[in-house]
PDB file of C-alpha atoms and ligand atoms in Angstrom:
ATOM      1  CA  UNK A 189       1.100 -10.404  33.071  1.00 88.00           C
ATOM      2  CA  UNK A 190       0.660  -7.320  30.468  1.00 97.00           C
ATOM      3  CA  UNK A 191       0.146  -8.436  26.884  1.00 98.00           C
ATOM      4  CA  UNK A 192       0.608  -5.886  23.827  1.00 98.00           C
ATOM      5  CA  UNK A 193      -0.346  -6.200  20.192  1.00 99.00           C
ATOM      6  CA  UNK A 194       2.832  -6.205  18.001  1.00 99.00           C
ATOM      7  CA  UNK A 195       2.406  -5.549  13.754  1.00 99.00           C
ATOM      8  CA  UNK A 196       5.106  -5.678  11.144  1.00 99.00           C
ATOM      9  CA  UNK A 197       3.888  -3.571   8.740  1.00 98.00           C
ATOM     10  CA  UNK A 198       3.490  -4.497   4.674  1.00 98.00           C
ATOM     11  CA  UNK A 199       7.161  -2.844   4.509  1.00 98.00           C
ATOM     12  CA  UNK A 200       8.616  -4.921   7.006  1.00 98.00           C
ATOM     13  CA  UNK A 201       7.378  -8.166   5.661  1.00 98.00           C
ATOM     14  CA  UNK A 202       8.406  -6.628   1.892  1.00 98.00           C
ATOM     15  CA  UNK A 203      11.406  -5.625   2.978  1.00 98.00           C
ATOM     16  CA  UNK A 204      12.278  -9.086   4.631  1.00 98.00           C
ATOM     17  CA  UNK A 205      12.651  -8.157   8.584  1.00 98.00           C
ATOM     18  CA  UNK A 206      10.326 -10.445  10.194  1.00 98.00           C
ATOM     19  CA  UNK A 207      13.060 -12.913  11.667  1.00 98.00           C
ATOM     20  CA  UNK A 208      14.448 -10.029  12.830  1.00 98.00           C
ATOM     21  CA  UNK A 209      11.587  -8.581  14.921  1.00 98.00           C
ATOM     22  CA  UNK A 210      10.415 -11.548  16.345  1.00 98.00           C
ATOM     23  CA  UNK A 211      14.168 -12.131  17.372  1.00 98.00           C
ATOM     24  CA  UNK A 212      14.177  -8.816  19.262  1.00 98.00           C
ATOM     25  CA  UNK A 213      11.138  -9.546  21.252  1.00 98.00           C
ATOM     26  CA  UNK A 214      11.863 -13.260  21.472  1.00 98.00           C
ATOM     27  CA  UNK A 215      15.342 -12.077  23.044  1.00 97.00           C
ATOM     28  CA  UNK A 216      14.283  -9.589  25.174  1.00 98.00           C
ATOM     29  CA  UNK A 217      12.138 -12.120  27.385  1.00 97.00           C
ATOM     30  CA  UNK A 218       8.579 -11.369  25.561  1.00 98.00           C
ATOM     31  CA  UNK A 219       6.652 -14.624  24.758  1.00 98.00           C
ATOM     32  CA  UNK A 220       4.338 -15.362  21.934  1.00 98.00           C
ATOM     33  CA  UNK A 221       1.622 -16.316  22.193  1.00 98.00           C
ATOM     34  CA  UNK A 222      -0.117 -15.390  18.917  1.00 98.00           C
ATOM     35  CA  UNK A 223       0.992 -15.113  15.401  1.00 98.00           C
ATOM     36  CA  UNK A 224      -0.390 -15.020  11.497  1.00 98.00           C
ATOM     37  CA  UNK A 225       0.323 -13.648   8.856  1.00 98.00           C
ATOM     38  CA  UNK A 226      -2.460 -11.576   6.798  1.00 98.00           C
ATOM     39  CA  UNK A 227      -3.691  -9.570   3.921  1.00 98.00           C
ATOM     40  CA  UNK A 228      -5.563  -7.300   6.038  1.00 98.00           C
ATOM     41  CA  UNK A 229      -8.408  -5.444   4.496  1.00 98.00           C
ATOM     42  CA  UNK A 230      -9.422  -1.426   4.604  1.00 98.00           C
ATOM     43  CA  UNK A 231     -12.445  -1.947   6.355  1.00 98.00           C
ATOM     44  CA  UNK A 232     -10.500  -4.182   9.384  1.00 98.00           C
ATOM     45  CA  UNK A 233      -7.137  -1.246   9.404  1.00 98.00           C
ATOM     46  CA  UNK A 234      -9.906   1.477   9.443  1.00 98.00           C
ATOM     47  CA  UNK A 235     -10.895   0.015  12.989  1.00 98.00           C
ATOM     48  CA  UNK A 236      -7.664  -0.714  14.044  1.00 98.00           C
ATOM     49  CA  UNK A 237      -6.378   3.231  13.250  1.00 98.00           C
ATOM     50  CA  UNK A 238     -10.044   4.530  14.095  1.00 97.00           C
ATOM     51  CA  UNK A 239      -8.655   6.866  16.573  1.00 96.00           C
ATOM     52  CA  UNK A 240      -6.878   8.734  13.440  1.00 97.00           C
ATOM     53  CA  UNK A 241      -9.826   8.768  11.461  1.00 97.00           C
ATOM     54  CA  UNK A 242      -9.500  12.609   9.858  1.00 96.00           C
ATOM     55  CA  UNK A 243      -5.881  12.579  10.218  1.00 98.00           C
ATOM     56  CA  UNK A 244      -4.519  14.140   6.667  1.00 98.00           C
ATOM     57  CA  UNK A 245      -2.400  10.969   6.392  1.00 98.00           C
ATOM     58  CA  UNK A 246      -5.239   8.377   7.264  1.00 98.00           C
ATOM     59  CA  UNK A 247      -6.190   7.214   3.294  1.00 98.00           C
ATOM     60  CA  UNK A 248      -2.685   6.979   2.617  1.00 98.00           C
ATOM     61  CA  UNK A 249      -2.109   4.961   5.882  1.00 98.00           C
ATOM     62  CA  UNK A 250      -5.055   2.638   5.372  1.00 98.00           C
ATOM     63  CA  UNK A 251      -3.733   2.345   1.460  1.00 98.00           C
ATOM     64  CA  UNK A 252      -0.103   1.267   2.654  1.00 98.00           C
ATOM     65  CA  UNK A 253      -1.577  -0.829   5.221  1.00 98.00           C
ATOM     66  CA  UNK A 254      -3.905  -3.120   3.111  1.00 98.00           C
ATOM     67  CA  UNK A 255      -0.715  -2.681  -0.031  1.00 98.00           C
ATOM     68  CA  UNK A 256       0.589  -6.169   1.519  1.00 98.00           C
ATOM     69  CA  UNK A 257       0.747  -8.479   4.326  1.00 98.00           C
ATOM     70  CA  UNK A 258       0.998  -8.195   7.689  1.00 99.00           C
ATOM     71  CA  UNK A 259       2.557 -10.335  10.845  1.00 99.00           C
ATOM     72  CA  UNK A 260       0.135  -9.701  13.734  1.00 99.00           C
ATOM     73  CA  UNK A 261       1.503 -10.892  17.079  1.00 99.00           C
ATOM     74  CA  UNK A 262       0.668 -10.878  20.411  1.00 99.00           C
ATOM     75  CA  UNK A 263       3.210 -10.775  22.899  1.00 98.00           C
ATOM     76  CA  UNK A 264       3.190 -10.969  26.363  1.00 98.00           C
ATOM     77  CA  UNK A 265       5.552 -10.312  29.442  1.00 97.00           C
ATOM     78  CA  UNK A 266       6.651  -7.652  32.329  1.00 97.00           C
ATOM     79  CA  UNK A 267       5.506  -4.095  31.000  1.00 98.00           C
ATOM     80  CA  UNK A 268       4.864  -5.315  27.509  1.00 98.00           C
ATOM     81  CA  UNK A 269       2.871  -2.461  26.116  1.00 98.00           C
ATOM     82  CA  UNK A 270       5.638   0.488  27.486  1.00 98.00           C
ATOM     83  CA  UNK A 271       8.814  -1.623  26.820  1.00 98.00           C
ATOM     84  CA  UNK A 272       7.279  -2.610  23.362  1.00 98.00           C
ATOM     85  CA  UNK A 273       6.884   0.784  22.055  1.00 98.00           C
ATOM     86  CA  UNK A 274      10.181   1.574  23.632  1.00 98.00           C
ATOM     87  CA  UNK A 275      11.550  -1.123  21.665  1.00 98.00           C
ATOM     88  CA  UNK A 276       9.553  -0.244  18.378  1.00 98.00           C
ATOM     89  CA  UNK A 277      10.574   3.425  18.760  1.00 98.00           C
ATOM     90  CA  UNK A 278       9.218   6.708  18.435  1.00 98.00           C
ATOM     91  CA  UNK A 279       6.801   7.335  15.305  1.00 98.00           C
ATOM     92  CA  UNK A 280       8.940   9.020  13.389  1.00 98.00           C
ATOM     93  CA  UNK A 281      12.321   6.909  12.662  1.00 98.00           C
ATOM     94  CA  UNK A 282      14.523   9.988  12.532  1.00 98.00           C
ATOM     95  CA  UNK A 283      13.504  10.612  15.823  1.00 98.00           C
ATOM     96  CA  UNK A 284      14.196   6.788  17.188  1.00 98.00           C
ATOM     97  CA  UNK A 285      17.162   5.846  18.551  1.00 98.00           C
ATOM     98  CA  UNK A 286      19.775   3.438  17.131  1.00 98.00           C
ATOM     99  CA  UNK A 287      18.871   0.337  18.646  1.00 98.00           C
ATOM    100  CA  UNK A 288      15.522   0.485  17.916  1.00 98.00           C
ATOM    101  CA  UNK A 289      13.661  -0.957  15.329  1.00 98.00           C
ATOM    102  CA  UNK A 290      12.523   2.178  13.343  1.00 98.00           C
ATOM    103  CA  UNK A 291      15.898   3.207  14.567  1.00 98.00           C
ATOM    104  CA  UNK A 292      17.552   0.685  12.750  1.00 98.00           C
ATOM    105  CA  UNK A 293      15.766  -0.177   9.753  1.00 98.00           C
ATOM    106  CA  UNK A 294      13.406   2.830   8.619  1.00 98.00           C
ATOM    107  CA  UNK A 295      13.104   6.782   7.846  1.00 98.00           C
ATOM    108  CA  UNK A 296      10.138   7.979   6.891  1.00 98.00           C
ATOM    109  CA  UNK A 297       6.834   8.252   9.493  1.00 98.00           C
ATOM    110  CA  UNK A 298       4.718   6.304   6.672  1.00 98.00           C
ATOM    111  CA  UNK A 299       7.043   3.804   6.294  1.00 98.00           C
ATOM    112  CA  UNK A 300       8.293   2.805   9.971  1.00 98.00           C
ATOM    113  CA  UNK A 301       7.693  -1.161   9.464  1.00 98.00           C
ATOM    114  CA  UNK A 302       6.193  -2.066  13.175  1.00 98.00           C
ATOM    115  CA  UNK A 303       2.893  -1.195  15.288  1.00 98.00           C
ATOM    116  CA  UNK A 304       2.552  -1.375  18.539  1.00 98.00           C
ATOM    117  CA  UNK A 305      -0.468  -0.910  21.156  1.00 98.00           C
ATOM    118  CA  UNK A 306       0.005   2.659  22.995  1.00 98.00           C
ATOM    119  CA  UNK A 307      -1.970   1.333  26.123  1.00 98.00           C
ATOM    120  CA  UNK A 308      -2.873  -1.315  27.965  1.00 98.00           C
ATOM    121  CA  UNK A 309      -6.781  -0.785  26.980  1.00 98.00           C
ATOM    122  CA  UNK A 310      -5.621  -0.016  23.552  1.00 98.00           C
ATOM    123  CA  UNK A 311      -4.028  -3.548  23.360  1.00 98.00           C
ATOM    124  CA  UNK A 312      -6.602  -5.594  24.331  1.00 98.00           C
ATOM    125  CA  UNK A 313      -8.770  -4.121  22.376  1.00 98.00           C
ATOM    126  CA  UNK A 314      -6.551  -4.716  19.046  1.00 98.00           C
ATOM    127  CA  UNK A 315      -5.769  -8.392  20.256  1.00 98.00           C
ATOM    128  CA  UNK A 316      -9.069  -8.815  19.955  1.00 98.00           C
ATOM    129  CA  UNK A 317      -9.556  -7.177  16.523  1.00 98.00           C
ATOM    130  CA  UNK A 318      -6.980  -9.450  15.517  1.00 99.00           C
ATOM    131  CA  UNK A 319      -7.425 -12.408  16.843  1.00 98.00           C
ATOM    132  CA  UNK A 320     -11.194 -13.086  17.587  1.00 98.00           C
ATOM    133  CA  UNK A 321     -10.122 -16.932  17.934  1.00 98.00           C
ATOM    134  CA  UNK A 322      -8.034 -15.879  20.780  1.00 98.00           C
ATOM    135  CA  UNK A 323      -4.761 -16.579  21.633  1.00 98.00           C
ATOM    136  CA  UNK A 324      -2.675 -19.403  23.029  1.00 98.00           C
ATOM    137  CA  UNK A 325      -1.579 -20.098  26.675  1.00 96.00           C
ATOM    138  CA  UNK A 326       1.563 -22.187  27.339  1.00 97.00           C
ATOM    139  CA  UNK A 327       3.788 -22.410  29.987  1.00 95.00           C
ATOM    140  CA  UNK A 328       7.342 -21.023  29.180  1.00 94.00           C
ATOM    141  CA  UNK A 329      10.715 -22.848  30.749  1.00 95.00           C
ATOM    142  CA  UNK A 330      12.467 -19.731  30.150  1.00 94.00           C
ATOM    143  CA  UNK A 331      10.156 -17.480  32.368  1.00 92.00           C
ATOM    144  CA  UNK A 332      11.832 -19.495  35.534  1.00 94.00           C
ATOM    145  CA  UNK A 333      15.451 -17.825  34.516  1.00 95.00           C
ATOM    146  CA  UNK A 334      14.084 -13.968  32.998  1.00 94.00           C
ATOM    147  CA  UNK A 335      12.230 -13.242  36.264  1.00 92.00           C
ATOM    148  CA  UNK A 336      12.815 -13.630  39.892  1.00 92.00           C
TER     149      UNK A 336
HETATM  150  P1  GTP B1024       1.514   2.763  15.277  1.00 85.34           P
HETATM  151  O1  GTP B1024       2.305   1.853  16.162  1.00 85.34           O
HETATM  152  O2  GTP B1024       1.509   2.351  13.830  1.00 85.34           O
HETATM  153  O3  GTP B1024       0.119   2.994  15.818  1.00 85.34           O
HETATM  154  O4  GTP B1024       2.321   4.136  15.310  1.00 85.34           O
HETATM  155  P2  GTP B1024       2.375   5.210  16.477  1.00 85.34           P
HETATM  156  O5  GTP B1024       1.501   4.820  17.612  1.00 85.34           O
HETATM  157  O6  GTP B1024       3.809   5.461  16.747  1.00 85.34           O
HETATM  158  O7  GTP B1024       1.778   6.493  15.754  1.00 85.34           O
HETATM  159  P3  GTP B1024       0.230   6.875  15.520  1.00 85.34           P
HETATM  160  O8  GTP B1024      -0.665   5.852  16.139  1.00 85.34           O
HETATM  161  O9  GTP B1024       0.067   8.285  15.897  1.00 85.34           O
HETATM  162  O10 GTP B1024       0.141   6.773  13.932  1.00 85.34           O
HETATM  163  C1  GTP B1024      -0.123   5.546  13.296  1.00 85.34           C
HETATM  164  C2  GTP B1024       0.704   5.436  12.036  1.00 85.34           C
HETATM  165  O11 GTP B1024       0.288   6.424  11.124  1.00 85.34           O
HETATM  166  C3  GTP B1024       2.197   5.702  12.222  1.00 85.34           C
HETATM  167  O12 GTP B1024       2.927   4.588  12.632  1.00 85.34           O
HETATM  168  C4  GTP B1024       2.600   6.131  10.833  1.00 85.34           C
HETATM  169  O13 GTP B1024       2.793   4.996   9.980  1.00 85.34           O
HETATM  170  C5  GTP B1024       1.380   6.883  10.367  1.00 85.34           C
HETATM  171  N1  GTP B1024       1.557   8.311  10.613  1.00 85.34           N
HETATM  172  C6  GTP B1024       1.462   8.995  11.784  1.00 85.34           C
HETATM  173  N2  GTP B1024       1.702  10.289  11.619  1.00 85.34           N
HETATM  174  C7  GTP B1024       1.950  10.455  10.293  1.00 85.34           C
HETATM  175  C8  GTP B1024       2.263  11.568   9.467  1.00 85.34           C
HETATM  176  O14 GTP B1024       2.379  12.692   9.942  1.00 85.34           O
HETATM  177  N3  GTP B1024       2.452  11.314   8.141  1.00 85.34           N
HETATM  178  C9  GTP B1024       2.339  10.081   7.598  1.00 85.34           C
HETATM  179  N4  GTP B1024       2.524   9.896   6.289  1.00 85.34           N
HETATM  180  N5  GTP B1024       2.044   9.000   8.336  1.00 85.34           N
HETATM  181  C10 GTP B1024       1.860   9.187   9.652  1.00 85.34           C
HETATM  182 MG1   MG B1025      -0.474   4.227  17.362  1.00 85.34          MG
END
């Protein structure tokens, strides 16, 4: 099944939400199967946001990225990269519905606590920025009573 890379931004960690959005996915069905917690670098967030490379914004984002740690996940499940984002919200939190995470717990685009992959190719490739060692496989009792 789909995989997608989830990120709780240096704010989220700061601002103590990381129970809280590993709950959501953890509730929703998603399973983990990668996790750490790291001072990331500028060098490693300027390939992870290479795609916005000339962006206005892109010092400041690579700045507020490295300011702190970060919780990179992987989680995996039905439609994880679509339903993820979904569940992360639209870029800007004024513009996320209650309910989501940015919804719930942010306002401002360069603060909105939580990443997530916007494609399927786009989230392998960041799992395997992330996690070079790869990830772990285990078999889930739960998955026999979330899917049919
Ligand atoms: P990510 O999940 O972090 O990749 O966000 P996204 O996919 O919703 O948005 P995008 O990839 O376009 O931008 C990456 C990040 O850059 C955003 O999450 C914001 O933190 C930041 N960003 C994007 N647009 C702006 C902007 O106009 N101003 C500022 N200050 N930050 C921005
Ligand atoms: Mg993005």
């Amino acid at each position: 099944t789909e995989r997608t890379y989830i990120m709780i931004k240096p704010d989220g960690v700061q601002r103590g939400l990381i129970g809280k959005i590993i709950t959501r996915f953890e509730e929703r069905g998603y399973k983990l199967i990668a996790l750490k917690l790291v001072q990331s670098t500028e060098p490693h967030l300027e390939k992870h946001y290479a795609d916005l490379k000339g962006k206005p914004f892109f010092p400041g984002l690579i700045k507020y990225m490295a300011s702190g740690p970060v919780v990179a996940m992987v989680w995996q499940g039905l439609d994880a990269v679509k339903t993820g984002r979904v569940m992360l919200g639209a870029t800007n939190p004024l513009a996320s519905p209650v309910g989501s995470i940015r919804g719930d717990y942010a306002l401002a685009v360069g603060r909105n606590i939580c990443h997530g992959s916007d494609s399927v190719e786009n989230a392998e490739k960041e799992i395997a920025l992330w996690f070079p060692e790869g990830v772990v496989q285990w078999a889930s009792v739960a998955e026999a009573w979330i899917f049919e």
